[in-house]
Each structure stands twice: as C-alpha cells, then as structure tokens.
PDB file of C-alpha atoms in Angstrom:
ATOM      1  CA  MET A  24       0.000   0.000   0.000  1.00  0.00           C
ATOM      2  CA  THR A  25       2.963   2.355   0.148  1.00  0.00           C
ATOM      3  CA  GLU A  26       2.723   2.833  -3.615  1.00  0.00           C
ATOM      4  CA  ALA A  27      -0.420   4.952  -3.228  1.00  0.00           C
ATOM      5  CA  ASN A  28       1.479   7.524  -1.180  1.00  0.00           C
ATOM      6  CA  THR A  29       4.432   7.961  -3.533  1.00  0.00           C
ATOM      7  CA  VAL A  30       4.694  10.575  -6.254  1.00  0.00           C
ATOM      8  CA  ASN A  31       5.719   9.493  -9.730  1.00  0.00           C
ATOM      9  CA  VAL A  32       8.172  12.004 -11.151  1.00  0.00           C
ATOM     10  CA  PRO A  33       8.802  12.053 -14.910  1.00  0.00           C
ATOM     11  CA  LYS A  34      12.428  11.498 -15.900  1.00  0.00           C
ATOM     12  CA  GLY A  35      14.352  14.715 -16.362  1.00  0.00           C
ATOM     13  CA  ASP A  36      12.296  16.641 -13.793  1.00  0.00           C
ATOM     14  CA  GLU A  37      14.971  17.666 -11.290  1.00  0.00           C
ATOM     15  CA  ASN A  38      12.674  19.786  -9.089  1.00  0.00           C
ATOM     16  CA  PRO A  39       9.472  17.809  -8.648  1.00  0.00           C
ATOM     17  CA  VAL A  40       6.453  19.810  -7.544  1.00  0.00           C
ATOM     18  CA  PRO A  41       4.665  18.331  -4.533  1.00  0.00           C
ATOM     19  CA  ARG A  42       1.324  16.902  -5.633  1.00  0.00           C
ATOM     20  CA  ALA A  43      -1.913  16.471  -3.752  1.00  0.00           C
ATOM     21  CA  ARG A  44      -2.606  12.878  -2.767  1.00  0.00           C
ATOM     22  CA  ALA A  45      -4.542  11.137  -5.482  1.00  0.00           C
ATOM     23  CA  ASP A  46      -5.379   7.919  -3.650  1.00  0.00           C
ATOM     24  CA  ALA A  47      -8.736   9.236  -2.377  1.00  0.00           C
ATOM     25  CA  PRO A  48     -11.429  10.241  -4.892  1.00  0.00           C
ATOM     26  CA  GLY A  49     -11.226  13.981  -5.547  1.00  0.00           C
ATOM     27  CA  GLY A  50      -8.539  14.282  -2.887  1.00  0.00           C
ATOM     28  CA  GLN A  51     -11.245  14.198  -0.198  1.00  0.00           C
ATOM     29  CA  GLY A  52      -8.993  12.469   2.319  1.00  0.00           C
ATOM     30  CA  ALA A  53      -6.201  15.025   2.003  1.00  0.00           C
ATOM     31  CA  LEU A  54      -7.987  18.021   3.569  1.00  0.00           C
ATOM     32  CA  ALA A  55      -9.397  16.481   6.758  1.00  0.00           C
ATOM     33  CA  THR A  56      -6.956  14.397   8.763  1.00  0.00           C
ATOM     34  CA  PRO A  57      -6.832  13.178  12.369  1.00  0.00           C
ATOM     35  CA  LYS A  58      -4.078  15.745  12.979  1.00  0.00           C
ATOM     36  CA  GLY A  59      -6.036  18.737  11.667  1.00  0.00           C
ATOM     37  CA  ASN A  60      -8.014  20.243   8.830  1.00  0.00           C
ATOM     38  CA  THR A  61      -6.849  22.221   5.828  1.00  0.00           C
ATOM     39  CA  SER A  62      -9.103  24.890   4.370  1.00  0.00           C
ATOM     40  CA  ILE A  63      -8.459  26.550   1.030  1.00  0.00           C
ATOM     41  CA  ASP A  64      -9.620  30.109   0.393  1.00  0.00           C
ATOM     42  CA  SER A  65     -11.719  30.819  -2.683  1.00  0.00           C
ATOM     43  CA  GLY A  66      -9.089  33.322  -3.866  1.00  0.00           C
ATOM     44  CA  VAL A  67      -6.531  30.524  -4.090  1.00  0.00           C
ATOM     45  CA  VAL A  68      -8.860  28.388  -6.207  1.00  0.00           C
ATOM     46  CA  ALA A  69      -9.700  31.411  -8.400  1.00  0.00           C
ATOM     47  CA  LYS A  70      -6.003  32.089  -9.090  1.00  0.00           C
ATOM     48  CA  ILE A  71      -5.309  28.466  -9.972  1.00  0.00           C
ATOM     49  CA  ALA A  72      -8.353  28.330 -12.268  1.00  0.00           C
ATOM     50  CA  GLY A  73      -7.478  31.646 -13.943  1.00  0.00           C
ATOM     51  CA  LEU A  74      -3.906  30.626 -14.650  1.00  0.00           C
ATOM     52  CA  ALA A  75      -4.965  27.182 -15.901  1.00  0.00           C
ATOM     53  CA  ALA A  76      -7.560  28.699 -18.259  1.00  0.00           C
ATOM     54  CA  ARG A  77      -5.061  31.205 -19.688  1.00  0.00           C
ATOM     55  CA  GLU A  78      -2.619  28.359 -20.498  1.00  0.00           C
ATOM     56  CA  VAL A  79      -4.976  26.963 -23.136  1.00  0.00           C
ATOM     57  CA  SER A  80      -4.272  27.901 -26.743  1.00  0.00           C
ATOM     58  CA  GLY A  81      -7.159  29.878 -28.213  1.00  0.00           C
ATOM     59  CA  VAL A  82      -7.942  31.832 -25.029  1.00  0.00           C
ATOM     60  CA  TYR A  83      -7.130  35.467 -25.761  1.00  0.00           C
ATOM     61  CA  ASN A  84      -8.313  37.114 -22.551  1.00  0.00           C
ATOM     62  CA  MET A  85     -10.714  36.653 -19.668  1.00  0.00           C
ATOM     63  CA  GLY A  86     -13.537  38.712 -18.230  1.00  0.00           C
ATOM     64  CA  ALA A  87     -16.526  40.606 -19.568  1.00  0.00           C
ATOM     65  CA  GLY A  88     -15.990  43.902 -21.433  1.00  0.00           C
ATOM     66  CA  THR A  89     -16.039  46.126 -18.347  1.00  0.00           C
ATOM     67  CA  ALA A  90     -13.660  43.893 -16.404  1.00  0.00           C
ATOM     68  CA  ARG A  91     -11.230  43.801 -19.351  1.00  0.00           C
ATOM     69  CA  ALA A  92     -11.360  47.596 -19.674  1.00  0.00           C
ATOM     70  CA  LEU A  93     -10.599  48.049 -15.983  1.00  0.00           C
ATOM     71  CA  GLY A  94      -7.779  45.501 -16.227  1.00  0.00           C
ATOM     72  CA  ALA A  95      -6.273  47.382 -19.175  1.00  0.00           C
ATOM     73  CA  VAL A  96      -6.434  50.692 -17.267  1.00  0.00           C
ATOM     74  CA  ARG A  97      -4.827  49.026 -14.255  1.00  0.00           C
ATOM     75  CA  GLY A  98      -2.045  47.764 -16.549  1.00  0.00           C
ATOM     76  CA  MET A  99      -1.466  51.235 -18.029  1.00  0.00           C
ATOM     77  CA  VAL A 100      -0.951  52.824 -14.616  1.00  0.00           C
ATOM     78  CA  GLY A 101       1.612  50.220 -13.598  1.00  0.00           C
ATOM     79  CA  GLY A 102      -0.645  47.806 -11.731  1.00  0.00           C
ATOM     80  CA  ASP A 103      -0.595  44.100 -12.358  1.00  0.00           C
ATOM     81  CA  ARG A 104      -3.408  42.501 -14.292  1.00  0.00           C
ATOM     82  CA  SER A 105      -5.501  40.309 -12.037  1.00  0.00           C
ATOM     83  CA  VAL A 106      -5.197  36.594 -12.733  1.00  0.00           C
ATOM     84  CA  THR A 107      -8.672  36.193 -11.244  1.00  0.00           C
ATOM     85  CA  GLN A 108     -10.296  38.497 -13.814  1.00  0.00           C
ATOM     86  CA  GLY A 109     -13.181  36.585 -15.375  1.00  0.00           C
ATOM     87  CA  VAL A 110     -13.112  33.875 -12.686  1.00  0.00           C
ATOM     88  CA  SER A 111     -15.778  33.208 -10.084  1.00  0.00           C
ATOM     89  CA  VAL A 112     -15.593  30.270  -7.685  1.00  0.00           C
ATOM     90  CA  GLU A 113     -17.591  28.662  -4.919  1.00  0.00           C
ATOM     91  CA  VAL A 114     -15.536  26.597  -2.508  1.00  0.00           C
ATOM     92  CA  GLY A 115     -16.923  24.166   0.046  1.00  0.00           C
ATOM     93  CA  GLU A 116     -15.119  21.855   2.440  1.00  0.00           C
ATOM     94  CA  ARG A 117     -14.380  19.240  -0.220  1.00  0.00           C
ATOM     95  CA  GLN A 118     -15.702  20.587  -3.507  1.00  0.00           C
ATOM     96  CA  ALA A 119     -15.365  23.623  -5.761  1.00  0.00           C
ATOM     97  CA  ALA A 120     -17.358  25.027  -8.683  1.00  0.00           C
ATOM     98  CA  VAL A 121     -15.806  27.435 -11.199  1.00  0.00           C
ATOM     99  CA  ASP A 122     -17.385  29.979 -13.579  1.00  0.00           C
ATOM    100  CA  LEU A 123     -15.213  31.505 -16.324  1.00  0.00           C
ATOM    101  CA  ASP A 124     -15.765  34.406 -18.766  1.00  0.00           C
ATOM    102  CA  LEU A 125     -13.545  33.986 -21.833  1.00  0.00           C
ATOM    103  CA  VAL A 126     -12.542  35.888 -24.945  1.00  0.00           C
ATOM    104  CA  VAL A 127     -11.389  33.462 -27.636  1.00  0.00           C
ATOM    105  CA  GLU A 128      -9.239  33.988 -30.710  1.00  0.00           C
ATOM    106  CA  TYR A 129     -11.055  34.232 -34.033  1.00  0.00           C
ATOM    107  CA  GLY A 130     -10.928  30.976 -35.985  1.00  0.00           C
ATOM    108  CA  VAL A 131     -10.711  28.538 -33.090  1.00  0.00           C
ATOM    109  CA  ALA A 132     -13.423  25.973 -32.495  1.00  0.00           C
ATOM    110  CA  ILE A 133     -15.157  27.297 -29.393  1.00  0.00           C
ATOM    111  CA  PRO A 134     -16.385  23.868 -28.192  1.00  0.00           C
ATOM    112  CA  ASP A 135     -12.816  22.520 -28.448  1.00  0.00           C
ATOM    113  CA  VAL A 136     -11.355  25.489 -26.544  1.00  0.00           C
ATOM    114  CA  ALA A 137     -14.070  25.213 -23.878  1.00  0.00           C
ATOM    115  CA  SER A 138     -13.394  21.494 -23.482  1.00  0.00           C
ATOM    116  CA  ALA A 139      -9.636  22.060 -23.196  1.00  0.00           C
ATOM    117  CA  VAL A 140     -10.115  24.888 -20.670  1.00  0.00           C
ATOM    118  CA  ARG A 141     -12.508  22.781 -18.613  1.00  0.00           C
ATOM    119  CA  ARG A 142     -10.094  19.825 -18.601  1.00  0.00           C
ATOM    120  CA  ASN A 143      -7.064  21.994 -17.699  1.00  0.00           C
ATOM    121  CA  VAL A 144      -8.875  23.853 -14.901  1.00  0.00           C
ATOM    122  CA  ILE A 145     -10.212  20.643 -13.357  1.00  0.00           C
ATOM    123  CA  MET A 146      -6.783  18.977 -13.463  1.00  0.00           C
ATOM    124  CA  ALA A 147      -4.989  21.999 -11.980  1.00  0.00           C
ATOM    125  CA  VAL A 148      -7.474  22.700  -9.181  1.00  0.00           C
ATOM    126  CA  GLU A 149      -7.851  19.058  -8.166  1.00  0.00           C
ATOM    127  CA  ARG A 150      -4.096  18.393  -8.302  1.00  0.00           C
ATOM    128  CA  MET A 151      -3.080  21.493  -6.360  1.00  0.00           C
ATOM    129  CA  THR A 152      -5.876  21.702  -3.793  1.00  0.00           C
ATOM    130  CA  GLY A 153      -7.255  18.190  -3.386  1.00  0.00           C
ATOM    131  CA  LEU A 154     -10.766  19.614  -3.876  1.00  0.00           C
ATOM    132  CA  GLU A 155     -13.189  17.848  -6.195  1.00  0.00           C
ATOM    133  CA  VAL A 156     -14.270  20.181  -9.003  1.00  0.00           C
ATOM    134  CA  THR A 157     -17.985  19.589  -9.510  1.00  0.00           C
ATOM    135  CA  GLU A 158     -18.422  21.892 -12.508  1.00  0.00           C
ATOM    136  CA  VAL A 159     -16.659  24.408 -14.714  1.00  0.00           C
ATOM    137  CA  ASN A 160     -19.136  26.719 -16.436  1.00  0.00           C
ATOM    138  CA  ILE A 161     -17.761  28.692 -19.370  1.00  0.00           C
ATOM    139  CA  LYS A 162     -19.262  31.798 -20.945  1.00  0.00           C
ATOM    140  CA  VAL A 163     -17.625  33.084 -24.132  1.00  0.00           C
ATOM    141  CA  ASP A 164     -18.084  36.860 -24.049  1.00  0.00           C
ATOM    142  CA  ASP A 165     -16.210  37.910 -27.165  1.00  0.00           C
ATOM    143  CA  VAL A 166     -14.056  36.863 -30.104  1.00  0.00           C
ATOM    144  CA  HIS A 167     -10.717  38.604 -30.621  1.00  0.00           C
ATOM    145  CA  MET A 168     -10.184  39.481 -34.280  1.00  0.00           C
ATOM    146  CA  PRO A 169      -6.669  39.383 -35.798  1.00  0.00           C
ATOM    147  CA  GLY A 170      -5.134  42.848 -35.820  1.00  0.00           C
ATOM    148  CA  GLN A 171      -7.753  44.183 -33.423  1.00  0.00           C
ATOM    149  CA  GLU A 172      -5.936  46.692 -31.268  1.00  0.00           C
ATOM    150  CA  LYS A 173      -8.718  47.810 -28.962  1.00  0.00           C
ATOM    151  CA  ASP A 174     -10.965  45.881 -26.610  1.00  0.00           C
ATOM    152  CA  GLU A 175     -14.709  46.393 -26.814  1.00  0.00           C
ATOM    153  CA  GLY A 176     -14.431  48.725 -23.812  1.00  0.00           C
ATOM    154  CA  GLY A 177     -12.378  51.141 -25.949  1.00  0.00           C
ATOM    155  CA  SER A 178      -9.073  50.733 -24.113  1.00  0.00           C
ATOM    156  CA  GLU A 179      -5.906  49.571 -25.805  1.00  0.00           C
ATOM    157  CA  ASP A 180      -4.504  46.174 -24.944  1.00  0.00           C
ATOM    158  CA  ALA A 181      -1.808  46.529 -22.327  1.00  0.00           C
ATOM    159  CA  GLU A 182       0.180  43.715 -23.954  1.00  0.00           C
ATOM    160  CA  GLN A 183       0.386  45.474 -27.319  1.00  0.00           C
ATOM    161  CA  GLY A 184       0.537  49.027 -25.998  1.00  0.00           C
ATOM    162  CA  PRO A 185      -0.322  52.092 -28.043  1.00  0.00           C
ATOM    163  CA  ARG A 186       0.361  51.839 -31.743  1.00  0.00           C
ATOM    164  CA  VAL A 187       2.941  54.319 -33.065  1.00  0.00           C
ATOM    165  CA  ARG A 188       2.120  55.706 -36.528  1.00  0.00           C
TER     166      ARG A 188
END
C-alpha cells in the first residue's frame, strides 16, 4: 500500500512539484486528517483556475468587457493585471465550482477550446488543492479578431501598448 502515497516524477524533472494525494477520490482524504483540517480560500482556487484557463491555446483574454477595460487601465498605470479576472468560484469543504468568462481567438473551435479549458482547470485545481471540481461553467463573451488593437471597452490592450504611426 505504500505505492499509493508515492509521487511518480517524470524522468528529467529535477525539481518535482509536490502533488496532492490522489489515492482518495477527488482528494477528499487530504484536507481532513486526524491531525487537523486544511481549508483553502476561494481566492486561491480562483487564481489556480485563472492561470490554468489562460494556459490553453485559443484563449485570448478573460472577463466581460467592463472587467477587461478596468484591467487594461490598471495595466497602463503600472498595476498588475488580475489573474482572477473573469473567474468566479464557490468553494466548500471538499468541492469547488468554477465559472469563467472567456474571450477566444477568431478561428478557433469554441467547443474545443471550452473542453480544453474545462479539462485543464479541473486537473490543476484538483491536483493542487485536493478539492473535487464539480463543474466548470464557461461563458464566451467575445471573439478577438486578428489585428484588433482595442478591446470592446475602448481601451488599448496593455500587452500590445499604443500603436505608433
């Protein structure tokens, strides 16, 4: 039974990242132990979900138009863009539910991107927190067109910056 408590590390990975125990379904045994309980704040789950969603090819940005505009303004004045923009979570003792607002690149198959985002978010949240993800709801708010330099909110993308003519 000691095999269930070991972590398999791929060859060539010198600095293995500690993983949540996977021997209990959804990691349910990892958060409540005889020696104490572990609680995970909703902000932690939101950050993990936001980063995991942004890793998927075809996701251009996250958040509804107003949230993206505020994020762009925050970026222009030197503030960091929030990784939780476009992410809403509900976290219980052993389960989490995630809602995402996405902007996708023009030309991608939206069902394929949504499926990949859902899969990546579930894997990341369950692996890092031990919580069971019950659902990942995705709302596609916009499509980013190639060469489009302004968001719908009228602010320039902080990544591209103002265009010099």
